[in-house]
mmCIF file of C-alpha atoms in Angstrom:
data_model
loop_
_atom_site.group_PDB
_atom_site.id
_atom_site.type_symbol
_atom_site.label_atom_id
_atom_site.label_comp_id
_atom_site.label_asym_id
_atom_site.label_seq_id
_atom_site.Cartn_x
_atom_site.Cartn_y
_atom_site.Cartn_z
ATOM 1 C CA ALA A 11 22.531 -13.829 3.194
ATOM 2 C CA ARG A 12 21.122 -12.591 -0.109
ATOM 3 C CA MET A 13 17.745 -11.694 1.699
ATOM 4 C CA ARG A 14 19.725 -9.480 3.991
ATOM 5 C CA ARG A 15 21.344 -7.704 1.094
ATOM 6 C CA ASP A 16 18.080 -7.203 -0.526
ATOM 7 C CA ALA A 17 16.548 -5.774 2.553
ATOM 8 C CA LYS A 18 18.758 -2.798 2.533
ATOM 9 C CA LEU A 19 16.904 0.358 1.586
ATOM 10 C CA PRO A 20 18.450 2.389 -1.384
ATOM 11 C CA VAL A 21 20.707 5.376 -0.144
ATOM 12 C CA GLU A 22 18.381 8.041 -1.631
ATOM 13 C CA ILE A 23 15.743 7.102 1.096
ATOM 14 C CA HIS A 24 15.938 8.191 4.306
ATOM 15 C CA VAL A 25 13.506 6.943 6.944
ATOM 16 C CA ASN A 26 13.609 9.310 9.925
ATOM 17 C CA GLY A 27 11.140 7.891 12.378
ATOM 18 C CA ARG A 28 8.974 11.034 12.507
ATOM 19 C CA GLN A 29 5.503 10.941 12.536
ATOM 20 C CA ASN A 30 4.281 14.527 11.485
ATOM 21 C CA ALA A 31 1.145 13.910 9.280
ATOM 22 C CA THR A 32 -2.039 14.926 10.847
ATOM 23 C CA GLY A 33 -4.543 13.725 8.102
ATOM 24 C CA SER A 34 -6.957 10.861 8.925
ATOM 25 C CA LYS A 35 -6.337 9.304 5.488
ATOM 26 C CA LEU A 36 -4.745 5.934 5.049
ATOM 27 C CA LEU A 37 -2.883 4.664 1.956
ATOM 28 C CA LEU A 38 -3.525 0.979 0.893
ATOM 29 C CA THR A 39 -1.556 -0.909 -1.546
ATOM 30 C CA GLY A 40 -2.651 -4.450 -2.581
ATOM 31 C CA ALA A 41 -6.479 -3.826 -2.052
ATOM 32 C CA THR A 42 -7.340 -6.080 -4.753
ATOM 33 C CA GLY A 43 -5.399 -9.012 -3.475
ATOM 34 C CA PHE A 44 -6.464 -11.706 -0.951
ATOM 35 C CA LEU A 45 -4.696 -10.167 2.018
ATOM 36 C CA GLY A 46 -5.325 -6.446 1.050
ATOM 37 C CA SER A 47 -8.986 -7.023 0.654
ATOM 38 C CA PHE A 48 -9.495 -8.322 4.077
ATOM 39 C CA LEU A 49 -7.422 -5.545 5.551
ATOM 40 C CA LEU A 50 -9.514 -2.979 3.653
ATOM 41 C CA GLU A 51 -12.587 -4.583 5.006
ATOM 42 C CA ALA A 52 -11.098 -4.510 8.548
ATOM 43 C CA LEU A 53 -10.005 -0.833 8.073
ATOM 44 C CA LEU A 54 -13.435 0.134 6.957
ATOM 45 C CA ARG A 55 -15.157 -1.521 10.129
ATOM 46 C CA GLN A 56 -12.740 -0.563 12.749
ATOM 47 C CA THR A 57 -11.739 3.092 11.729
ATOM 48 C CA ASP A 58 -13.388 6.181 10.489
ATOM 49 C CA CYS A 59 -10.534 7.087 8.273
ATOM 50 C CA GLU A 60 -10.689 7.581 4.536
ATOM 51 C CA ILE A 61 -8.718 5.184 2.634
ATOM 52 C CA VAL A 62 -6.882 5.668 -0.735
ATOM 53 C CA ALA A 63 -6.079 2.626 -2.574
ATOM 54 C CA VAL A 64 -3.521 2.509 -5.337
ATOM 55 C CA VAL A 65 -4.518 0.067 -7.979
ATOM 56 C CA ARG A 66 -3.283 -1.146 -11.503
ATOM 57 C CA ALA A 67 -6.170 0.021 -13.563
ATOM 58 C CA GLU A 68 -6.998 1.991 -16.709
ATOM 59 C CA ASP A 69 -8.752 4.756 -14.973
ATOM 60 C CA ALA A 70 -10.204 5.760 -11.688
ATOM 61 C CA LEU A 71 -13.495 3.829 -12.334
ATOM 62 C CA HIS A 72 -11.741 0.876 -13.337
ATOM 63 C CA ALA A 73 -9.641 1.177 -10.049
ATOM 64 C CA ARG A 74 -12.836 1.539 -7.807
ATOM 65 C CA ASN A 75 -14.544 -1.388 -9.485
ATOM 66 C CA ARG A 76 -11.590 -3.680 -8.883
ATOM 67 C CA VAL A 77 -11.328 -2.776 -5.293
ATOM 68 C CA GLU A 78 -15.156 -3.292 -4.852
ATOM 69 C CA SER A 79 -15.206 -6.484 -6.558
ATOM 70 C CA ALA A 80 -12.121 -7.638 -4.291
ATOM 71 C CA LEU A 81 -14.320 -6.462 -1.104
ATOM 72 C CA GLN A 82 -17.237 -8.587 -2.313
ATOM 73 C CA ARG A 83 -14.964 -11.728 -2.745
ATOM 74 C CA THR A 84 -14.432 -11.549 0.934
ATOM 75 C CA GLY A 85 -17.725 -12.729 1.922
ATOM 76 C CA PHE A 86 -18.360 -9.802 4.224
ATOM 77 C CA TRP A 87 -19.994 -7.544 1.746
ATOM 78 C CA CYS A 88 -22.981 -6.171 3.182
ATOM 79 C CA GLU A 89 -25.118 -2.857 3.105
ATOM 80 C CA GLU A 90 -22.845 -1.264 6.044
ATOM 81 C CA LEU A 91 -19.681 -2.184 4.192
ATOM 82 C CA ARG A 92 -21.049 -1.018 0.898
ATOM 83 C CA ASP A 93 -21.951 2.426 2.536
ATOM 84 C CA ALA A 94 -18.677 2.822 4.146
ATOM 85 C CA PHE A 95 -16.890 2.079 0.943
ATOM 86 C CA ALA A 96 -18.904 4.470 -1.138
ATOM 87 C CA LEU A 97 -18.264 7.064 1.520
ATOM 88 C CA ARG A 98 -14.623 6.439 2.323
ATOM 89 C CA VAL A 99 -12.573 4.682 -0.267
ATOM 90 C CA LYS A 100 -10.846 6.595 -3.047
ATOM 91 C CA ALA A 101 -9.140 4.258 -5.778
ATOM 92 C CA LEU A 102 -6.374 5.735 -7.569
ATOM 93 C CA PRO A 103 -5.075 4.011 -10.869
ATOM 94 C CA GLY A 104 -1.257 3.454 -10.363
ATOM 95 C CA ASP A 105 1.382 0.941 -10.259
ATOM 96 C CA ILE A 106 3.181 0.462 -6.946
ATOM 97 C CA GLY A 107 6.309 -0.832 -8.917
ATOM 98 C CA ARG A 108 6.826 2.675 -10.637
ATOM 99 C CA PRO A 109 8.103 5.752 -9.245
ATOM 100 C CA LEU A 110 5.880 7.820 -7.349
ATOM 101 C CA LEU A 111 3.459 4.659 -7.228
ATOM 102 C CA GLY A 112 2.645 5.375 -10.774
ATOM 103 C CA LEU A 113 0.848 8.698 -9.809
ATOM 104 C CA ASP A 114 1.506 12.158 -11.379
ATOM 105 C CA LEU A 115 3.456 14.434 -9.251
ATOM 106 C CA SER A 116 0.576 16.548 -8.019
ATOM 107 C CA GLU A 117 -1.274 13.376 -6.586
ATOM 108 C CA TRP A 118 1.817 12.085 -5.183
ATOM 109 C CA GLU A 119 2.455 15.478 -3.467
ATOM 110 C CA ALA A 120 -1.153 15.469 -2.058
ATOM 111 C CA LEU A 121 -0.904 12.025 -0.815
ATOM 112 C CA SER A 122 2.398 13.029 1.224
ATOM 113 C CA GLN A 123 0.532 15.702 2.799
ATOM 114 C CA GLU A 124 -2.862 14.098 3.479
ATOM 115 C CA VAL A 125 -2.007 10.538 4.391
ATOM 116 C CA SER A 126 -1.118 9.646 7.954
ATOM 117 C CA ARG A 127 -0.403 5.997 7.653
ATOM 118 C CA VAL A 128 0.428 3.592 4.766
ATOM 119 C CA TYR A 129 -0.513 -0.008 4.873
ATOM 120 C CA HIS A 130 1.623 -1.698 2.166
ATOM 121 C CA CYS A 131 0.576 -5.133 1.362
ATOM 122 C CA GLY A 132 0.797 -5.166 -2.596
ATOM 123 C CA ALA A 133 3.136 -7.535 -4.010
ATOM 124 C CA GLU A 134 3.693 -10.050 -6.810
ATOM 125 C CA VAL A 135 2.956 -13.581 -5.493
ATOM 126 C CA ASP A 136 3.791 -16.688 -7.419
ATOM 127 C CA TYR A 137 4.632 -19.926 -5.412
ATOM 128 C CA VAL A 138 6.109 -21.612 -8.199
ATOM 129 C CA LYS A 139 8.672 -18.948 -9.107
ATOM 130 C CA PRO A 140 12.173 -18.890 -7.221
ATOM 131 C CA TYR A 141 12.969 -16.090 -4.795
ATOM 132 C CA GLY A 142 15.424 -14.672 -7.153
ATOM 133 C CA ALA A 143 12.697 -14.165 -9.878
ATOM 134 C CA LEU A 144 10.407 -12.342 -7.656
ATOM 135 C CA ILE A 145 12.697 -10.084 -5.590
ATOM 136 C CA SER A 146 13.210 -7.444 -8.016
ATOM 137 C CA ARG A 147 9.432 -6.882 -8.515
ATOM 138 C CA CYS A 148 8.867 -7.084 -4.895
ATOM 139 C CA ARG A 149 11.506 -4.616 -4.244
ATOM 140 C CA ALA A 150 10.242 -2.370 -7.025
ATOM 141 C CA GLU A 151 6.656 -2.344 -5.359
ATOM 142 C CA THR A 152 7.969 -1.775 -1.743
ATOM 143 C CA ILE A 153 10.492 1.137 -2.227
ATOM 144 C CA PRO A 154 7.994 3.703 -3.549
ATOM 145 C CA ALA A 155 5.675 2.858 -0.652
ATOM 146 C CA VAL A 156 8.651 3.428 1.598
ATOM 147 C CA ALA A 157 9.591 6.541 -0.326
ATOM 148 C CA VAL A 158 6.159 7.954 0.792
ATOM 149 C CA ARG A 159 6.974 6.998 4.483
ATOM 150 C CA SER A 160 10.262 9.009 4.091
ATOM 151 C CA SER A 161 8.378 12.147 2.812
ATOM 152 C CA PRO A 162 8.556 15.324 4.805
ATOM 153 C CA ASN A 163 5.621 14.226 6.811
ATOM 154 C CA GLY A 164 7.415 11.087 7.933
ATOM 155 C CA LEU A 165 4.536 8.652 7.577
ATOM 156 C CA PRO A 166 4.241 5.417 9.428
ATOM 157 C CA ILE A 167 4.314 2.236 7.347
ATOM 158 C CA ALA A 168 3.132 -1.319 7.900
ATOM 159 C CA THR A 169 4.328 -3.722 5.177
ATOM 160 C CA THR A 170 3.800 -7.249 4.369
ATOM 161 C CA GLY A 171 6.068 -7.350 1.513
ATOM 162 C CA SER A 172 9.483 -8.939 1.248
ATOM 163 C CA PRO A 173 11.705 -7.614 1.784
ATOM 164 C CA THR A 174 10.214 -6.143 5.054
ATOM 165 C CA TRP A 175 10.808 -2.569 6.294
ATOM 166 C CA THR A 176 9.238 -1.480 9.562
ATOM 167 C CA CYS A 177 8.195 1.857 11.163
ATOM 168 C CA ASP A 178 11.656 2.203 12.570
ATOM 169 C CA GLU A 179 14.823 3.355 10.729
ATOM 170 C CA SER A 180 16.485 -0.106 10.042
ATOM 171 C CA PRO A 181 15.048 -2.879 7.935
ATOM 172 C CA SER A 182 13.785 -5.974 9.695
ATOM 173 C CA ASP A 183 15.963 -9.161 9.443
ATOM 174 C CA THR A 184 14.207 -11.502 7.038
ATOM 175 C CA GLY A 185 16.656 -14.323 7.427
#
C-alpha cells in the first residue's frame, strides 16, 4: 500500500503523453552507476544520438571524467567507444535530486527543447537500508526527470527508479 501511495506524481506535474520533441539528443541520468554505464555503452553503440548525462560533479570536466571512468569499468572500453564518447557525450554537472536536475534555468530550458528522450536510471541504492529510508531520495531523484518529460515538448521517459513512472499518463503498479 505504501509503494502505491509513493508512486503517485505530485499534482503540479502533468504528463500528457505527447511526443513533440524533434531533437536527436538523449538525456541520461545515472551514467556513473552500474546500470547507467552499461546503458550509456549500449546507447553509444546502437544509436547515433548525442547523449547528455547529468552527473553529480564539481564542474563539467569532473562530470565528464566520472562518466568516462564508469564506461571504462564496463569492460567494453575500446577505440570505437572512446571516439563515440568524445564526439557524442556531454556531461553536465547537476544533481537529479534537486529542482531542475540541479541545472541553471538556461540549461534546463535548452534540455527541454533539445532532448527527445529521457533515460532515467539514477537512484540511491543501498541494500541494507529499508524501503522507508530510501524512498524520499528516490522520489526526489525521479520527480525532476519526470518534470522534463512533462515539459511542453512532452518527452518520452524510460525509468528504472522506484517508484516507476512509464511513458503513459499513469504511474505503474509497483506492488
